[in-house]
XYZ file of C-alpha atoms in Angstrom:
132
model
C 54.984 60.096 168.905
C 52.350 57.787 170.607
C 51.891 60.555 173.084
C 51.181 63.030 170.605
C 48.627 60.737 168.514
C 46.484 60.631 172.122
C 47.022 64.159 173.007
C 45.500 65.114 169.443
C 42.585 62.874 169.785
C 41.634 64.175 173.267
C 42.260 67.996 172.044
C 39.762 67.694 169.241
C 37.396 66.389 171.214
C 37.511 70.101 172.868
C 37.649 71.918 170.055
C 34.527 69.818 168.257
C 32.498 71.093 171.302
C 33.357 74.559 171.987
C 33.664 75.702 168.330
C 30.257 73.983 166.776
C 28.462 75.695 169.640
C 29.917 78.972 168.933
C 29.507 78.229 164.947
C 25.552 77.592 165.922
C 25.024 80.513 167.641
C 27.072 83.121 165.422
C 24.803 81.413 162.738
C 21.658 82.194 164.473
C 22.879 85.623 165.614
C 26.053 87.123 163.386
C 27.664 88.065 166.502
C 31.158 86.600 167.303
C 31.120 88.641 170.489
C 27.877 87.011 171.611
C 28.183 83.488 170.113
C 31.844 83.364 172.260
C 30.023 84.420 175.098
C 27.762 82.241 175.222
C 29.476 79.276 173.671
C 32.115 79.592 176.920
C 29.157 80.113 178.946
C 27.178 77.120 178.336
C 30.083 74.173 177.391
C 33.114 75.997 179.363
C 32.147 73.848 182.418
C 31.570 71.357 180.458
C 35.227 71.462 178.946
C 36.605 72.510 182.311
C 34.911 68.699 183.600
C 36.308 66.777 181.000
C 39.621 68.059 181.516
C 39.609 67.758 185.293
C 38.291 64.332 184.654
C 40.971 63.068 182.397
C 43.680 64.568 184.419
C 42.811 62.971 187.475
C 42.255 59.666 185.722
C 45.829 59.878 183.687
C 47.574 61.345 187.455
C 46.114 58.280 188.918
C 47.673 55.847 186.535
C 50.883 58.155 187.379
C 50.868 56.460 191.411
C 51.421 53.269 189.722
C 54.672 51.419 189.770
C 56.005 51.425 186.456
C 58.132 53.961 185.194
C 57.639 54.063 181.611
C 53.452 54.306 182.107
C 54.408 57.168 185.324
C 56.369 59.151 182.400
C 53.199 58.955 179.976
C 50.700 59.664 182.490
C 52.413 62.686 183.810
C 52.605 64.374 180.298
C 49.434 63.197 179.196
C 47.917 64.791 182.802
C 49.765 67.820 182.347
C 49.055 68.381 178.548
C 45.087 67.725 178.852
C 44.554 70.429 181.885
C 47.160 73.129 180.033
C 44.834 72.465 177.421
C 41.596 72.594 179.294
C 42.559 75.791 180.648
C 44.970 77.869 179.013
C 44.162 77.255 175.401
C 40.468 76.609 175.481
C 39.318 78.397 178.635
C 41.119 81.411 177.707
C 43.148 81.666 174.548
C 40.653 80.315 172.142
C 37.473 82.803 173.289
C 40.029 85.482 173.681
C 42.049 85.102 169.946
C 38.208 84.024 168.842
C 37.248 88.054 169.899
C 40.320 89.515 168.574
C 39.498 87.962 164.996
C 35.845 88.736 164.911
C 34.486 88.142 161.754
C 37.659 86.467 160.086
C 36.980 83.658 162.223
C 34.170 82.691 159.473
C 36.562 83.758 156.642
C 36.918 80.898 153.851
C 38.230 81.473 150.463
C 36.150 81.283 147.686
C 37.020 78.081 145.980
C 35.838 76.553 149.962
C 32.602 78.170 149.771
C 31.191 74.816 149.616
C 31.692 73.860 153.099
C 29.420 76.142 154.560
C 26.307 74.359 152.903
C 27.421 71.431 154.444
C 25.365 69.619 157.148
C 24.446 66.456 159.112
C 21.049 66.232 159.491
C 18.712 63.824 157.446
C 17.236 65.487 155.023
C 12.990 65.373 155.356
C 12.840 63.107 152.628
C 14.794 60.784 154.236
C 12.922 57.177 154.727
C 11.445 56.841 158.499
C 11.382 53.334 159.744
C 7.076 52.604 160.486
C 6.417 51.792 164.241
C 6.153 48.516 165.317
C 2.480 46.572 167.221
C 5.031 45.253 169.870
């Protein structure tokens, strides 16, 4: 169970970057095709780094000496760079294709969500600048 609480942590940290680039650019352009394209394009390295990263950091805890942290490290190493690769370097864009459209789909009673964003709003009160 604890190594399933950190694996789900680290996945959504994947998915948080890959799919709100995509989301911006099929927003600017309506083009899943395009938006995938260039979402894998410009944070699929970046994705591909993190993953490499984390597995080498979690197989280095793995040439320790004790065996319950060698077990951990060795699924958590595993896990992260099936992850990095398989399911977000080449699962996601491709089932992400596939769906076109229906990836966007919400029911109507969620219709709210898509208005929803985190940006301050212009009114929003700007601290004045300081003489220092």
């Amino acid at each position: 169970m604890f190594l399933f609480t950190i694996l789900f942590g680290l996945f959504m940290d994947y998915h948080v970057f890959l799919l709100s680039h995509i989301r911006e650019h099929y927003d600017q352009s309506g083009n899943t095709n395009y938006a995938v394209a260039f979402g894998m394009r410009s944070i699929g390295r970046l994705i591909a780094g993190a993953g490499l990263f984390m597995v080498a950091v979690f197989w280095g805890f793995f040439t320790g000496s004790l065996d319950g942290l060698q077990q951990m490290d060795f699924g958590l190493g595993l896990a992260i760079w099936l992850d990095a690769t398989i399911v977000w370097c080449i699962m996601a864009p491709a089932s992400m294709t596939l769906l076109g459209k229906w990836n966007w789909y919400l029911p109507r009673w969620m219709e709210w969500i898509r208005n929803v964003r985190f940006e301050p709003s212009d009114d929003a009160p700007v601290a004045a600048p300081s003489d220092d």
